[in-house]
PDB file of C-alpha atoms in Angstrom:
ATOM      1  CA  UNK A   1      15.642  71.464  29.963  1.00  0.00           C
ATOM      2  CA  UNK A   2      18.319  70.111  28.925  1.00  0.00           C
ATOM      3  CA  UNK A   3      19.347  67.229  26.207  1.00  0.00           C
ATOM      4  CA  UNK A   4      21.765  65.891  25.200  1.00  0.00           C
ATOM      5  CA  UNK A   5      22.664  62.952  22.477  1.00  0.00           C
ATOM      6  CA  UNK A   6      25.408  60.932  22.270  1.00  0.00           C
ATOM      7  CA  UNK A   7      26.238  59.187  18.751  1.00  0.00           C
ATOM      8  CA  UNK A   8      27.211  56.395  17.762  1.00  0.00           C
ATOM      9  CA  UNK A   9      26.010  54.578  20.643  1.00  0.00           C
ATOM     10  CA  UNK A  10      29.178  51.767  20.458  1.00  0.00           C
ATOM     11  CA  UNK A  11      32.182  51.898  17.404  1.00  0.00           C
ATOM     12  CA  UNK A  12      34.680  49.977  16.516  1.00  0.00           C
ATOM     13  CA  UNK A  13      37.923  50.245  15.718  1.00  0.00           C
ATOM     14  CA  UNK A  14      40.596  48.787  14.445  1.00  0.00           C
ATOM     15  CA  UNK A  15      43.724  49.453  16.703  1.00  0.00           C
ATOM     16  CA  UNK A  16      45.890  52.975  15.291  1.00  0.00           C
ATOM     17  CA  UNK A  17      42.978  54.512  13.261  1.00  0.00           C
ATOM     18  CA  UNK A  18      40.591  57.562  14.633  1.00  0.00           C
ATOM     19  CA  UNK A  19      37.287  57.889  16.540  1.00  0.00           C
ATOM     20  CA  UNK A  20      34.783  60.308  17.145  1.00  0.00           C
ATOM     21  CA  UNK A  21      31.832  60.572  18.783  1.00  0.00           C
ATOM     22  CA  UNK A  22      29.523  63.366  19.103  1.00  0.00           C
ATOM     23  CA  UNK A  23      27.240  65.419  21.262  1.00  0.00           C
ATOM     24  CA  UNK A  24      24.490  67.951  20.293  1.00  0.00           C
ATOM     25  CA  UNK A  25      22.893  70.007  23.450  1.00  0.00           C
ATOM     26  CA  UNK A  26      19.803  72.150  22.760  1.00  0.00           C
ATOM     27  CA  UNK A  27      20.548  75.151  25.751  1.00  0.00           C
ATOM     28  CA  UNK A  28      21.932  77.735  24.267  1.00  0.00           C
ATOM     29  CA  UNK A  29      23.249  79.291  27.680  1.00  0.00           C
ATOM     30  CA  UNK A  30      25.826  76.314  28.498  1.00  0.00           C
ATOM     31  CA  UNK A  31      28.856  77.284  28.533  1.00  0.00           C
ATOM     32  CA  UNK A  32      31.072  73.510  29.813  1.00  0.00           C
ATOM     33  CA  UNK A  33      31.573  70.695  27.259  1.00  0.00           C
ATOM     34  CA  UNK A  34      34.049  68.315  29.609  1.00  0.00           C
ATOM     35  CA  UNK A  35      33.800  63.929  28.613  1.00  0.00           C
ATOM     36  CA  UNK A  36      34.272  61.970  30.343  1.00  0.00           C
ATOM     37  CA  UNK A  37      36.112  57.870  30.564  1.00  0.00           C
ATOM     38  CA  UNK A  38      34.881  55.208  32.648  1.00  0.00           C
ATOM     39  CA  UNK A  39      36.289  51.789  32.123  1.00  0.00           C
ATOM     40  CA  UNK A  40      35.333  48.755  32.778  1.00  0.00           C
ATOM     41  CA  UNK A  41      33.860  48.006  36.246  1.00  0.00           C
ATOM     42  CA  UNK A  42      34.962  52.050  36.988  1.00  0.00           C
ATOM     43  CA  UNK A  43      34.534  54.852  37.969  1.00  0.00           C
ATOM     44  CA  UNK A  44      33.859  57.550  34.654  1.00  0.00           C
ATOM     45  CA  UNK A  45      36.416  59.734  35.169  1.00  0.00           C
ATOM     46  CA  UNK A  46      37.413  63.383  33.099  1.00  0.00           C
ATOM     47  CA  UNK A  47      40.163  63.601  30.410  1.00  0.00           C
ATOM     48  CA  UNK A  48      39.719  66.220  28.625  1.00  0.00           C
ATOM     49  CA  UNK A  49      37.175  69.893  28.732  1.00  0.00           C
ATOM     50  CA  UNK A  50      36.130  72.819  26.483  1.00  0.00           C
ATOM     51  CA  UNK A  51      34.812  76.159  27.446  1.00  0.00           C
ATOM     52  CA  UNK A  52      32.234  77.909  25.230  1.00  0.00           C
ATOM     53  CA  UNK A  53      34.005  80.794  24.864  1.00  0.00           C
ATOM     54  CA  UNK A  54      36.867  77.666  23.077  1.00  0.00           C
ATOM     55  CA  UNK A  55      36.988  76.322  19.771  1.00  0.00           C
ATOM     56  CA  UNK A  56      39.370  73.657  20.036  1.00  0.00           C
ATOM     57  CA  UNK A  57      41.263  71.520  22.292  1.00  0.00           C
ATOM     58  CA  UNK A  58      44.492  69.402  22.182  1.00  0.00           C
ATOM     59  CA  UNK A  59      46.070  66.263  25.315  1.00  0.00           C
ATOM     60  CA  UNK A  60      48.146  64.004  23.399  1.00  0.00           C
ATOM     61  CA  UNK A  61      45.410  62.293  21.281  1.00  0.00           C
ATOM     62  CA  UNK A  62      42.366  63.525  22.259  1.00  0.00           C
ATOM     63  CA  UNK A  63      40.714  67.221  21.375  1.00  0.00           C
ATOM     64  CA  UNK A  64      37.517  68.629  21.981  1.00  0.00           C
ATOM     65  CA  UNK A  65      36.487  70.599  19.716  1.00  0.00           C
ATOM     66  CA  UNK A  66      33.139  73.234  19.929  1.00  0.00           C
ATOM     67  CA  UNK A  67      30.131  74.510  17.085  1.00  0.00           C
ATOM     68  CA  UNK A  68      28.720  76.597  19.497  1.00  0.00           C
ATOM     69  CA  UNK A  69      26.442  76.997  16.322  1.00  0.00           C
ATOM     70  CA  UNK A  70      25.677  74.624  15.671  1.00  0.00           C
ATOM     71  CA  UNK A  71      25.368  73.131  19.464  1.00  0.00           C
ATOM     72  CA  UNK A  72      27.230  69.828  19.346  1.00  0.00           C
ATOM     73  CA  UNK A  73      31.211  69.167  20.243  1.00  0.00           C
ATOM     74  CA  UNK A  74      32.752  66.418  19.203  1.00  0.00           C
ATOM     75  CA  UNK A  75      35.357  63.942  20.580  1.00  0.00           C
ATOM     76  CA  UNK A  76      39.428  63.045  18.878  1.00  0.00           C
ATOM     77  CA  UNK A  77      40.927  59.845  19.512  1.00  0.00           C
ATOM     78  CA  UNK A  78      44.099  59.712  17.294  1.00  0.00           C
ATOM     79  CA  UNK A  79      46.125  56.749  16.870  1.00  0.00           C
ATOM     80  CA  UNK A  80      43.445  54.219  18.712  1.00  0.00           C
ATOM     81  CA  UNK A  81      44.761  52.458  21.519  1.00  0.00           C
ATOM     82  CA  UNK A  82      43.419  49.363  22.553  1.00  0.00           C
ATOM     83  CA  UNK A  83      43.652  50.663  26.713  1.00  0.00           C
ATOM     84  CA  UNK A  84      41.421  53.540  25.155  1.00  0.00           C
ATOM     85  CA  UNK A  85      38.622  50.990  25.298  1.00  0.00           C
ATOM     86  CA  UNK A  86      36.136  51.617  27.171  1.00  0.00           C
ATOM     87  CA  UNK A  87      32.846  54.207  28.061  1.00  0.00           C
ATOM     88  CA  UNK A  88      32.891  57.451  27.051  1.00  0.00           C
ATOM     89  CA  UNK A  89      30.784  60.257  27.906  1.00  0.00           C
ATOM     90  CA  UNK A  90      29.630  63.471  26.722  1.00  0.00           C
ATOM     91  CA  UNK A  91      28.174  66.273  29.163  1.00  0.00           C
ATOM     92  CA  UNK A  92      26.816  69.729  29.584  1.00  0.00           C
ATOM     93  CA  UNK A  93      26.777  72.002  32.370  1.00  0.00           C
ATOM     94  CA  UNK A  94      24.712  75.406  33.125  1.00  0.00           C
ATOM     95  CA  UNK A  95      25.895  77.840  35.210  1.00  0.00           C
ATOM     96  CA  UNK A  96      22.750  78.766  36.564  1.00  0.00           C
ATOM     97  CA  UNK A  97      21.474  74.679  37.541  1.00  0.00           C
ATOM     98  CA  UNK A  98      24.988  73.766  38.469  1.00  0.00           C
ATOM     99  CA  UNK A  99      25.167  70.176  37.344  1.00  0.00           C
ATOM    100  CA  UNK A 100      26.344  68.277  34.764  1.00  0.00           C
ATOM    101  CA  UNK A 101      23.912  66.347  32.358  1.00  0.00           C
ATOM    102  CA  UNK A 102      25.520  63.591  30.780  1.00  0.00           C
ATOM    103  CA  UNK A 103      24.276  61.855  26.980  1.00  0.00           C
ATOM    104  CA  UNK A 104      24.025  58.013  26.883  1.00  0.00           C
ATOM    105  CA  UNK A 105      27.627  56.973  26.156  1.00  0.00           C
ATOM    106  CA  UNK A 106      29.582  55.661  23.371  1.00  0.00           C
ATOM    107  CA  UNK A 107      30.846  51.791  24.041  1.00  0.00           C
ATOM    108  CA  UNK A 108      33.969  52.202  21.854  1.00  0.00           C
ATOM    109  CA  UNK A 109      35.902  49.111  20.737  1.00  0.00           C
ATOM    110  CA  UNK A 110      39.409  49.882  20.004  1.00  0.00           C
ATOM    111  CA  UNK A 111      41.192  46.063  17.999  1.00  0.00           C
ATOM    112  CA  UNK A 112      44.420  45.232  18.389  1.00  0.00           C
TER     113      UNK A 112
ATOM    114  CA  UNK B   1      43.930  63.248  49.964  1.00  0.00           C
ATOM    115  CA  UNK B   2      41.784  59.833  48.514  1.00  0.00           C
ATOM    116  CA  UNK B   3      39.551  60.989  46.813  1.00  0.00           C
ATOM    117  CA  UNK B   4      35.879  60.618  46.881  1.00  0.00           C
ATOM    118  CA  UNK B   5      34.924  57.345  49.643  1.00  0.00           C
ATOM    119  CA  UNK B   6      32.353  55.518  49.167  1.00  0.00           C
ATOM    120  CA  UNK B   7      31.087  52.691  51.265  1.00  0.00           C
ATOM    121  CA  UNK B   8      29.265  49.897  51.397  1.00  0.00           C
ATOM    122  CA  UNK B   9      31.571  48.626  47.524  1.00  0.00           C
ATOM    123  CA  UNK B  10      29.236  45.976  47.413  1.00  0.00           C
ATOM    124  CA  UNK B  11      25.708  45.507  48.557  1.00  0.00           C
ATOM    125  CA  UNK B  12      23.009  42.449  48.417  1.00  0.00           C
ATOM    126  CA  UNK B  13      20.019  42.650  50.182  1.00  0.00           C
ATOM    127  CA  UNK B  14      16.591  40.898  49.772  1.00  0.00           C
ATOM    128  CA  UNK B  15      13.142  43.029  48.152  1.00  0.00           C
ATOM    129  CA  UNK B  16      11.184  44.788  51.248  1.00  0.00           C
ATOM    130  CA  UNK B  17      14.450  46.188  52.843  1.00  0.00           C
ATOM    131  CA  UNK B  18      16.196  49.246  53.681  1.00  0.00           C
ATOM    132  CA  UNK B  19      19.058  50.590  52.285  1.00  0.00           C
ATOM    133  CA  UNK B  20      21.155  53.424  53.017  1.00  0.00           C
ATOM    134  CA  UNK B  21      24.743  54.588  51.017  1.00  0.00           C
ATOM    135  CA  UNK B  22      27.504  56.197  52.746  1.00  0.00           C
ATOM    136  CA  UNK B  23      29.415  59.746  50.364  1.00  0.00           C
ATOM    137  CA  UNK B  24      33.082  60.559  52.029  1.00  0.00           C
ATOM    138  CA  UNK B  25      33.171  63.147  48.873  1.00  0.00           C
ATOM    139  CA  UNK B  26      36.696  64.970  48.868  1.00  0.00           C
ATOM    140  CA  UNK B  27      37.924  67.291  51.805  1.00  0.00           C
ATOM    141  CA  UNK B  28      37.063  71.068  49.924  1.00  0.00           C
ATOM    142  CA  UNK B  29      34.460  70.052  47.554  1.00  0.00           C
ATOM    143  CA  UNK B  30      31.351  71.506  48.519  1.00  0.00           C
ATOM    144  CA  UNK B  31      28.971  70.016  45.681  1.00  0.00           C
ATOM    145  CA  UNK B  32      27.380  66.463  45.622  1.00  0.00           C
ATOM    146  CA  UNK B  33      25.961  64.425  43.525  1.00  0.00           C
ATOM    147  CA  UNK B  34      24.644  60.480  43.523  1.00  0.00           C
ATOM    148  CA  UNK B  35      24.320  59.212  40.717  1.00  0.00           C
ATOM    149  CA  UNK B  36      22.722  55.542  39.311  1.00  0.00           C
ATOM    150  CA  UNK B  37      23.855  53.928  36.010  1.00  0.00           C
ATOM    151  CA  UNK B  38      22.274  50.928  34.740  1.00  0.00           C
ATOM    152  CA  UNK B  39      22.763  49.547  31.373  1.00  0.00           C
ATOM    153  CA  UNK B  40      19.061  50.649  30.578  1.00  0.00           C
ATOM    154  CA  UNK B  41      19.152  54.094  32.016  1.00  0.00           C
ATOM    155  CA  UNK B  42      22.648  55.217  31.672  1.00  0.00           C
ATOM    156  CA  UNK B  43      23.742  57.194  34.263  1.00  0.00           C
ATOM    157  CA  UNK B  44      21.192  59.464  36.384  1.00  0.00           C
ATOM    158  CA  UNK B  45      21.130  62.263  38.144  1.00  0.00           C
ATOM    159  CA  UNK B  46      19.864  61.335  41.483  1.00  0.00           C
ATOM    160  CA  UNK B  47      19.621  64.845  43.837  1.00  0.00           C
ATOM    161  CA  UNK B  48      23.096  67.359  44.440  1.00  0.00           C
ATOM    162  CA  UNK B  49      23.827  69.020  47.083  1.00  0.00           C
ATOM    163  CA  UNK B  50      25.435  72.491  47.482  1.00  0.00           C
ATOM    164  CA  UNK B  51      26.772  73.167  50.848  1.00  0.00           C
ATOM    165  CA  UNK B  52      25.115  70.390  52.503  1.00  0.00           C
ATOM    166  CA  UNK B  53      21.523  71.814  50.437  1.00  0.00           C
ATOM    167  CA  UNK B  54      20.063  69.977  48.371  1.00  0.00           C
ATOM    168  CA  UNK B  55      19.019  71.823  44.872  1.00  0.00           C
ATOM    169  CA  UNK B  56      18.021  69.453  42.746  1.00  0.00           C
ATOM    170  CA  UNK B  57      16.135  66.616  43.555  1.00  0.00           C
ATOM    171  CA  UNK B  58      13.721  66.342  40.522  1.00  0.00           C
ATOM    172  CA  UNK B  59      16.024  62.922  39.448  1.00  0.00           C
ATOM    173  CA  UNK B  60      15.334  60.875  42.376  1.00  0.00           C
ATOM    174  CA  UNK B  61      12.469  58.135  41.567  1.00  0.00           C
ATOM    175  CA  UNK B  62       9.794  58.039  43.858  1.00  0.00           C
ATOM    176  CA  UNK B  63       9.363  58.858  47.679  1.00  0.00           C
ATOM    177  CA  UNK B  64      11.799  55.729  48.393  1.00  0.00           C
ATOM    178  CA  UNK B  65      14.734  56.970  47.874  1.00  0.00           C
ATOM    179  CA  UNK B  66      15.975  59.930  50.755  1.00  0.00           C
ATOM    180  CA  UNK B  67      19.145  61.436  51.125  1.00  0.00           C
ATOM    181  CA  UNK B  68      20.927  63.531  52.834  1.00  0.00           C
ATOM    182  CA  UNK B  69      23.998  66.093  53.777  1.00  0.00           C
ATOM    183  CA  UNK B  70      23.929  67.041  56.688  1.00  0.00           C
ATOM    184  CA  UNK B  71      27.621  67.499  57.561  1.00  0.00           C
ATOM    185  CA  UNK B  72      30.427  69.292  53.831  1.00  0.00           C
ATOM    186  CA  UNK B  73      31.721  65.705  54.979  1.00  0.00           C
ATOM    187  CA  UNK B  74      28.601  62.956  55.044  1.00  0.00           C
ATOM    188  CA  UNK B  75      26.259  62.396  52.540  1.00  0.00           C
ATOM    189  CA  UNK B  76      24.158  59.497  52.626  1.00  0.00           C
ATOM    190  CA  UNK B  77      21.210  58.395  49.907  1.00  0.00           C
ATOM    191  CA  UNK B  78      18.772  56.244  51.496  1.00  0.00           C
ATOM    192  CA  UNK B  79      16.126  53.278  49.908  1.00  0.00           C
ATOM    193  CA  UNK B  80      13.032  51.796  51.811  1.00  0.00           C
ATOM    194  CA  UNK B  81      11.442  49.442  51.014  1.00  0.00           C
ATOM    195  CA  UNK B  82      14.199  48.561  48.446  1.00  0.00           C
ATOM    196  CA  UNK B  83      12.724  46.278  44.730  1.00  0.00           C
ATOM    197  CA  UNK B  84      14.675  44.192  42.509  1.00  0.00           C
ATOM    198  CA  UNK B  85      14.497  47.579  39.784  1.00  0.00           C
ATOM    199  CA  UNK B  86      17.209  49.252  42.618  1.00  0.00           C
ATOM    200  CA  UNK B  87      19.948  47.400  41.755  1.00  0.00           C
ATOM    201  CA  UNK B  88      21.975  49.600  39.623  1.00  0.00           C
ATOM    202  CA  UNK B  89      25.738  51.185  41.102  1.00  0.00           C
ATOM    203  CA  UNK B  90      25.212  53.509  42.584  1.00  0.00           C
ATOM    204  CA  UNK B  91      27.931  56.410  42.434  1.00  0.00           C
ATOM    205  CA  UNK B  92      28.408  60.328  44.827  1.00  0.00           C
ATOM    206  CA  UNK B  93      31.038  62.464  42.586  1.00  0.00           C
ATOM    207  CA  UNK B  94      32.266  66.315  44.004  1.00  0.00           C
ATOM    208  CA  UNK B  95      33.148  68.917  43.425  1.00  0.00           C
ATOM    209  CA  UNK B  96      33.686  72.409  43.824  1.00  0.00           C
ATOM    210  CA  UNK B  97      31.059  74.445  42.071  1.00  0.00           C
ATOM    211  CA  UNK B  98      32.530  78.026  40.543  1.00  0.00           C
ATOM    212  CA  UNK B  99      36.211  76.890  41.262  1.00  0.00           C
ATOM    213  CA  UNK B 100      36.222  74.099  38.189  1.00  0.00           C
ATOM    214  CA  UNK B 101      33.611  72.546  37.334  1.00  0.00           C
ATOM    215  CA  UNK B 102      35.297  68.791  37.252  1.00  0.00           C
ATOM    216  CA  UNK B 103      32.818  66.175  38.767  1.00  0.00           C
ATOM    217  CA  UNK B 104      35.717  63.405  41.175  1.00  0.00           C
ATOM    218  CA  UNK B 105      33.047  60.241  41.521  1.00  0.00           C
ATOM    219  CA  UNK B 106      34.127  58.234  43.915  1.00  0.00           C
ATOM    220  CA  UNK B 107      34.244  54.219  43.240  1.00  0.00           C
ATOM    221  CA  UNK B 108      30.337  53.680  42.539  1.00  0.00           C
ATOM    222  CA  UNK B 109      28.891  51.211  45.001  1.00  0.00           C
ATOM    223  CA  UNK B 110      26.803  47.457  43.254  1.00  0.00           C
ATOM    224  CA  UNK B 111      23.380  47.692  44.889  1.00  0.00           C
ATOM    225  CA  UNK B 112      21.892  43.594  43.913  1.00  0.00           C
ATOM    226  CA  UNK B 113      18.081  43.670  45.274  1.00  0.00           C
ATOM    227  CA  UNK B 114      17.064  39.891  45.474  1.00  0.00           C
TER     228      UNK B 114
END
């Protein structure tokens, strides 16, 4: 089955710096790669996603890059702000399975 | 739309008792997912349904756990008998398979088994 590894497990940055979280996956048939943000005590919410026919996608301060050959994708947050502090989860979807496989999560702390 | 609705939001029970968690997916969504979240194990998929039919229950930890989806607007996750190690936050999520892969999560049920 699919295996998703996420690194780092914790990340601390100064406000204004950039943050990068990386995920690797094992099944080359996977075709959809979302990122979810979970604030303390709240539900996971989708913040950005990318499909396998695209290499990069941006939405304001966040971007996701996908390297299908190497089977990894990354979340990039620029100009971090304290409200970016949360746990971020990557996930992988394979159409034939119909469900998402989540990484273990990265706790991001942005220090003012 | 009210989003995915879960009840109860908090449940405290004693070991050995039966626990039933409830979920109402977003209207029109045809897939429903039950997840369990703990610090140690992260976000685990327990079971998911497509068009009310269970597709994959390989994540259900043991026979004490069961899930049903009698119709498109309601699902239950039951634990009988409950144990302290079942303490976790249980999320329900729904999506429209084939149209969009995004899963919309409910607010979760925080279960504490004493």
